[in-house]
CSV table of C-alpha atoms in Angstrom, one decimal:
chain,number,residue,atom,x,y,z
A,1,THR,CA,25.3,17.5,5.1
A,2,GLY,CA,27.8,16.5,2.4
A,3,GLY,CA,28.3,12.8,3.0
A,4,GLN,CA,26.6,9.7,1.8
A,5,PHE,CA,24.5,7.2,3.8
A,6,GLY,CA,26.0,3.8,3.5
A,7,GLN,CA,28.6,2.7,0.9
A,8,THR,CA,28.9,0.8,-2.3
A,9,ASP,CA,25.7,-1.4,-2.3
A,10,THR,CA,22.8,-2.7,-0.3
A,11,SER,CA,24.6,-5.8,1.1
A,12,ALA,CA,25.2,-6.3,4.8
A,13,GLY,CA,28.3,-4.5,5.9
A,14,ASN,CA,28.1,-1.9,3.2
A,15,ALA,CA,24.5,-0.6,3.5
A,16,ILE,CA,23.1,1.1,6.6
A,17,GLN,CA,21.0,-1.7,8.1
A,18,THR,CA,17.7,-0.6,9.6
A,19,SER,CA,14.7,-2.1,11.4
A,20,VAL,CA,12.2,0.6,11.4
A,21,THR,CA,8.6,1.4,10.5
A,22,VAL,CA,9.1,4.8,9.0
A,23,LEU,CA,12.3,5.9,7.4
A,24,ASN,CA,13.4,9.5,6.4
A,25,VAL,CA,16.9,10.1,5.0
A,26,ASP,CA,18.1,13.3,3.4
A,27,THR,CA,21.4,13.5,1.6
A,28,SER,CA,20.3,16.2,-0.8
A,29,GLY,CA,22.6,18.8,0.6
A,30,GLY,CA,25.5,17.1,-1.1
A,31,SER,CA,23.5,15.1,-3.6
A,32,THR,CA,25.2,12.0,-2.3
A,33,ALA,CA,24.1,8.3,-2.5
A,34,GLN,CA,22.1,6.3,-0.1
A,35,PHE,CA,22.5,2.5,0.5
A,36,ILE,CA,19.8,1.1,2.8
A,37,ARG,CA,19.1,-2.5,3.9
A,38,GLU,CA,15.8,-2.7,5.8
A,39,ALA,CA,14.9,-5.8,7.9
A,40,ASP,CA,11.4,-6.1,6.6
A,41,GLY,CA,9.0,-3.4,5.3
A,42,LEU,CA,8.2,0.3,5.7
A,43,SER,CA,4.8,1.9,6.3
A,44,ASP,CA,6.1,5.3,5.0
A,45,LEU,CA,9.4,6.7,3.7
A,46,SER,CA,11.0,9.9,2.6
A,47,LEU,CA,14.4,9.3,0.8
A,48,ASN,CA,15.9,12.4,-0.7
A,49,ALA,CA,19.3,12.2,-2.4
A,50,GLY,CA,19.0,15.2,-4.6
A,51,THR,CA,20.8,14.2,-7.8
A,52,GLY,CA,22.5,11.3,-6.1
A,53,SER,CA,21.2,7.7,-6.1
A,54,VAL,CA,18.9,5.9,-3.7
A,55,ASN,CA,19.4,2.2,-3.2
A,56,LEU,CA,17.0,0.3,-1.0
A,57,ALA,CA,16.6,-3.4,-0.3
A,58,THR,CA,14.5,-5.3,2.1
A,59,VAL,CA,15.6,-8.6,3.7
A,60,ALA,CA,12.4,-10.4,5.0
A,61,ALA,CA,8.7,-10.2,4.1
A,62,GLY,CA,7.2,-6.8,4.3
A,63,ASP,CA,5.7,-4.1,2.0
A,64,ILE,CA,7.1,-0.7,1.1
A,65,LEU,CA,4.2,1.7,1.5
A,66,SER,CA,3.4,5.4,1.6
A,67,SER,CA,1.1,7.0,4.1
A,68,ASP,CA,0.9,10.5,2.8
A,69,THR,CA,0.7,12.5,-0.5
A,70,SER,CA,4.2,13.8,-0.6
A,71,VAL,CA,7.1,12.5,-2.7
A,72,ASP,CA,8.7,9.4,-1.2
A,73,ILE,CA,11.8,9.0,-3.3
A,74,THR,CA,13.8,11.8,-4.9
A,75,ALA,CA,17.0,10.9,-6.8
A,76,ASN,CA,18.7,10.7,-10.2
A,77,VAL,CA,18.6,6.9,-10.0
A,78,ALA,CA,16.4,4.9,-7.6
A,79,SER,CA,16.9,1.1,-7.3
A,80,VAL,CA,14.6,-0.8,-5.0
A,81,SER,CA,14.5,-4.5,-4.3
A,82,VAL,CA,11.6,-5.8,-2.1
A,83,ALA,CA,12.3,-9.4,-0.9
A,84,ASN,CA,8.7,-10.4,-0.4
A,85,GLY,CA,6.2,-7.6,-0.5
A,86,ALA,CA,4.4,-5.0,-2.5
A,87,PHE,CA,5.7,-1.5,-3.5
A,88,GLY,CA,2.8,0.8,-2.8
A,89,THR,CA,-0.8,-0.3,-2.5
A,90,THR,CA,-4.2,-0.3,-4.2
A,91,SER,CA,-3.7,2.3,-7.0
A,92,THR,CA,-1.5,5.0,-8.5
A,93,SER,CA,-3.2,7.8,-6.6
A,94,ALA,CA,-1.4,10.0,-4.2
A,95,GLY,CA,-1.2,8.4,-0.8
A,96,GLN,CA,-1.5,4.9,-2.2
A,97,ALA,CA,1.3,4.7,-4.7
A,98,ILE,CA,5.0,5.2,-3.9
A,99,GLU,CA,5.6,8.7,-5.2
A,100,THR,CA,8.9,9.3,-7.0
A,101,SER,CA,10.8,12.2,-8.6
A,102,VAL,CA,13.6,10.4,-10.4
A,103,THR,CA,15.2,10.1,-13.8
A,104,VAL,CA,15.8,6.3,-13.8
A,105,LEU,CA,13.7,3.9,-11.8
A,106,ASN,CA,14.4,0.2,-11.0
A,107,VAL,CA,12.0,-1.7,-8.8
A,108,ASP,CA,12.1,-5.5,-8.3
A,109,THR,CA,9.3,-7.3,-6.4
A,110,SER,CA,9.6,-10.5,-8.4
A,111,ALA,CA,10.9,-12.6,-5.6
A,112,GLY,CA,7.4,-12.6,-4.0
A,113,ASN,CA,5.5,-11.9,-7.2
A,114,LYS,CA,4.0,-8.8,-5.6
A,115,ASP,CA,2.4,-5.7,-7.1
A,116,GLN,CA,3.9,-2.3,-7.8
A,117,PHE,CA,2.0,1.0,-7.7
A,118,ILE,CA,4.1,4.0,-8.7
A,119,ARG,CA,3.3,7.7,-9.2
A,120,GLU,CA,6.2,9.5,-10.9
A,121,THR,CA,6.4,13.3,-10.9
A,122,ASP,CA,7.2,13.8,-14.6
A,123,GLY,CA,9.0,11.3,-16.8
A,124,LEU,CA,11.7,8.5,-16.9
A,125,THR,CA,14.7,8.2,-19.2
A,126,ASP,CA,14.9,4.5,-18.3
A,127,LEU,CA,13.1,2.0,-16.2
A,128,ASN,CA,13.3,-1.6,-15.1
A,129,LEU,CA,10.1,-2.6,-13.2
A,130,ASN,CA,9.9,-6.4,-12.5
A,131,GLY,CA,6.8,-7.6,-10.7
A,132,GLY,CA,7.4,-11.3,-11.6
A,133,GLY,CA,3.9,-12.8,-11.5
A,134,GLY,CA,2.5,-9.7,-9.9
A,135,ASN,CA,1.2,-6.5,-11.6
A,136,VAL,CA,2.8,-3.2,-12.3
A,137,SER,CA,0.9,0.1,-12.3
A,138,LEU,CA,2.7,3.3,-13.3
A,139,ALA,CA,1.4,6.8,-13.7
A,140,THR,CA,3.1,10.1,-14.4
A,141,VAL,CA,1.7,13.4,-13.1
A,142,ASN,CA,3.3,16.2,-15.2
A,143,ALA,CA,4.8,16.5,-18.7
A,144,GLY,CA,7.5,14.0,-19.4
A,145,ASN,CA,8.2,10.9,-21.5
A,146,VAL,CA,8.6,7.3,-20.3
A,147,LEU,CA,11.6,6.0,-22.2
A,148,SER,CA,14.1,3.1,-22.5
A,149,SER,CA,17.8,3.8,-22.8
A,150,ASP,CA,19.0,0.2,-23.3
A,151,VAL,CA,18.1,-3.1,-24.9
A,152,GLY,CA,17.2,-4.8,-21.5
A,153,MET,CA,13.7,-5.5,-20.3
A,154,ASP,CA,11.8,-2.5,-19.0
A,155,LEU,CA,8.5,-4.0,-17.7
A,156,ALA,CA,8.0,-7.6,-16.6
A,157,ALA,CA,4.7,-8.5,-15.0
A,158,ASN,CA,1.4,-10.4,-15.4
A,159,THR,CA,-0.5,-7.2,-16.1
A,160,ALA,CA,1.0,-3.8,-16.7
A,161,ASN,CA,-1.0,-0.6,-16.6
A,162,VAL,CA,0.7,2.7,-17.6
A,163,THR,CA,-0.7,6.2,-17.8
A,164,VAL,CA,1.5,8.9,-19.1
A,165,ALA,CA,0.0,12.4,-18.3
A,166,ASN,CA,1.7,14.3,-21.2
A,167,GLY,CA,4.4,12.5,-23.0
A,168,THR,CA,5.3,9.5,-25.2
A,169,PHE,CA,5.8,5.9,-24.2
A,170,GLY,CA,9.0,4.9,-25.9
A,171,THR,CA,10.5,6.8,-28.8
A,172,THR,CA,11.1,6.6,-32.6
A,173,SER,CA,10.5,2.9,-33.4
A,174,THR,CA,9.7,-0.6,-32.0
A,175,SER,CA,13.4,-1.6,-32.1
A,176,ALA,CA,15.2,-2.6,-28.9
A,177,GLY,CA,16.6,0.4,-27.1
A,178,GLN,CA,13.9,2.7,-28.7
A,179,ALA,CA,10.7,1.0,-27.6
A,180,VAL,CA,9.7,0.3,-24.1
A,181,GLU,CA,10.4,-3.5,-23.9
A,182,THR,CA,7.8,-5.6,-22.1
A,183,SER,CA,7.3,-9.2,-20.9
A,184,VAL,CA,3.7,-9.2,-19.8
A,185,ASN,CA,0.4,-11.1,-20.5
A,186,ASP,CA,-1.9,-8.0,-20.5
A,187,LEU,CA,-0.9,-4.5,-21.3
A,188,ALA,CA,-2.8,-1.2,-21.0
A,189,VAL,CA,-1.1,2.1,-22.0
A,190,ASP,CA,-2.8,5.5,-22.0
A,191,THR,CA,-0.9,8.5,-23.5
A,192,SER,CA,-4.1,10.3,-24.5
A,193,GLY,CA,-3.6,13.2,-22.0
A,194,GLY,CA,-1.0,14.7,-24.2
A,195,ASN,CA,-1.7,12.8,-27.4
A,196,GLY,CA,1.7,11.1,-27.1
A,197,SER,CA,2.7,8.2,-29.3
A,198,GLN,CA,3.5,4.7,-28.1
A,199,PHE,CA,6.4,2.4,-29.1
A,200,ILE,CA,6.2,-1.0,-27.5
A,201,ARG,CA,8.2,-4.2,-28.0
A,202,GLU,CA,6.8,-7.3,-26.3
A,203,THR,CA,9.0,-10.4,-25.9
A,204,ASP,CA,6.4,-13.0,-26.8
A,205,GLY,CA,2.7,-12.5,-27.1
A,206,LEU,CA,0.0,-10.2,-25.6
A,207,SER,CA,-3.3,-11.9,-24.6
A,208,ASP,CA,-5.1,-8.6,-23.8
A,209,LEU,CA,-3.9,-5.2,-25.2
A,210,ASP,CA,-5.5,-1.8,-24.7
A,211,LEU,CA,-3.8,1.2,-26.1
A,212,ILE,CA,-5.1,4.7,-26.0
A,213,ALA,CA,-3.0,7.4,-27.6
A,214,GLY,CA,-5.6,10.1,-28.5
A,215,THR,CA,-4.3,11.6,-31.8
A,216,GLY,CA,-0.9,10.1,-31.2
A,217,ASN,CA,0.3,7.0,-33.0
A,218,VAL,CA,0.5,3.4,-31.7
A,219,ASN,CA,3.4,1.2,-32.7
A,220,VAL,CA,3.7,-2.3,-31.3
A,221,ALA,CA,5.8,-5.3,-32.1
A,222,ALA,CA,5.5,-8.7,-30.4
A,223,GLY,CA,7.4,-12.0,-30.6
A,224,GLY,CA,4.0,-13.9,-30.7
A,225,ALA,CA,0.3,-13.1,-31.2
A,226,ILE,CA,-1.3,-9.8,-30.4
A,227,ALA,CA,-4.9,-9.7,-29.1
A,228,PHE,CA,-6.4,-6.2,-28.8
A,229,GLY,CA,-8.9,-6.5,-25.9
A,230,HIS,CA,-11.1,-3.5,-25.4
A,231,SER,CA,-9.9,-0.1,-26.7
A,232,LEU,CA,-7.6,1.1,-29.5
A,233,THR,CA,-7.5,4.9,-30.0
A,234,ALA,CA,-4.8,6.5,-32.2
A,235,SER,CA,-4.2,8.5,-35.3
A,236,SER,CA,-2.4,5.5,-36.8
A,237,VAL,CA,-1.6,2.0,-35.7
A,238,ASN,CA,1.4,-0.1,-36.7
A,239,ALA,CA,1.3,-3.7,-35.4
A,240,HIS,CA,3.8,-6.4,-36.1
A,241,ALA,CA,3.1,-9.9,-34.6
A,242,GLY,CA,5.5,-12.8,-34.6
A,243,PHE,CA,8.9,-11.2,-35.1
A,244,SER,CA,10.4,-14.2,-33.4
A,245,GLY,CA,8.0,-16.8,-34.7
A,246,ALA,CA,4.4,-17.2,-35.8
A,247,GLY,CA,1.8,-14.7,-34.6
A,248,ASP,CA,-1.6,-13.4,-35.5
A,249,ILE,CA,-3.3,-10.1,-34.7
A,250,SER,CA,-6.9,-10.3,-33.4
A,251,PHE,CA,-9.5,-7.9,-32.1
A,252,GLY,CA,-11.9,-8.8,-29.3
A,253,ALA,CA,-15.7,-8.5,-29.8
A,254,GLY,CA,-15.8,-5.5,-27.5
A,255,VAL,CA,-12.9,-3.6,-29.1
A,256,THR,CA,-13.7,0.0,-29.9
A,257,ILE,CA,-11.4,1.5,-32.6
A,258,HIS,CA,-11.3,5.3,-32.9
């Protein structure tokens, strides 16, 4: 009840190596860490480390999925690497997405360019979601901000869709370490549920950008051009294109500005 599951990291010889379909591990009694190395994928999981950390890696092709509407990963920090598979399926709804209750979330599906579908209980103090050429979809359920605590990349994907139920997306400014830093082609962020402001810093350009903040503010900076695609709803909008080179700001024919 007070010990950890595995040791040090998810490498062979340190992690607990599994070859299962459904995995349930509870170290919450001592809030101790979990280090798991799964042969392929999981059709369902329940990993509860309390305030400890959960570290999960898959070795061969296989998705990490949820088959119910309960929380799948509970931890202070959760770090997941999927060798060649998706993390969740279809949408961010309960039973489809991987449901988390964590403070910091790191998920990497870039090796197979697979999608991520994540449903977080409240907010995140830091995140590193890398889908490679796949898509990342993240939704929060209760009040809580989605923040960045470092100058590293927070969201890397082809398309990223984020809905924050009642909180901000980033904080204070579009500078590194304050904004949520992205490297995506298309980005949609909705913080209108709580009228939360958005602070976004994109590495290069954005070919399709849809930002809905209700009466909150939208602040976006990009290394290249910014193209608003469909909707832009905010009390105020501050956009800076081309901070690392030339860049224009354009609005699509169907853009609705409120």
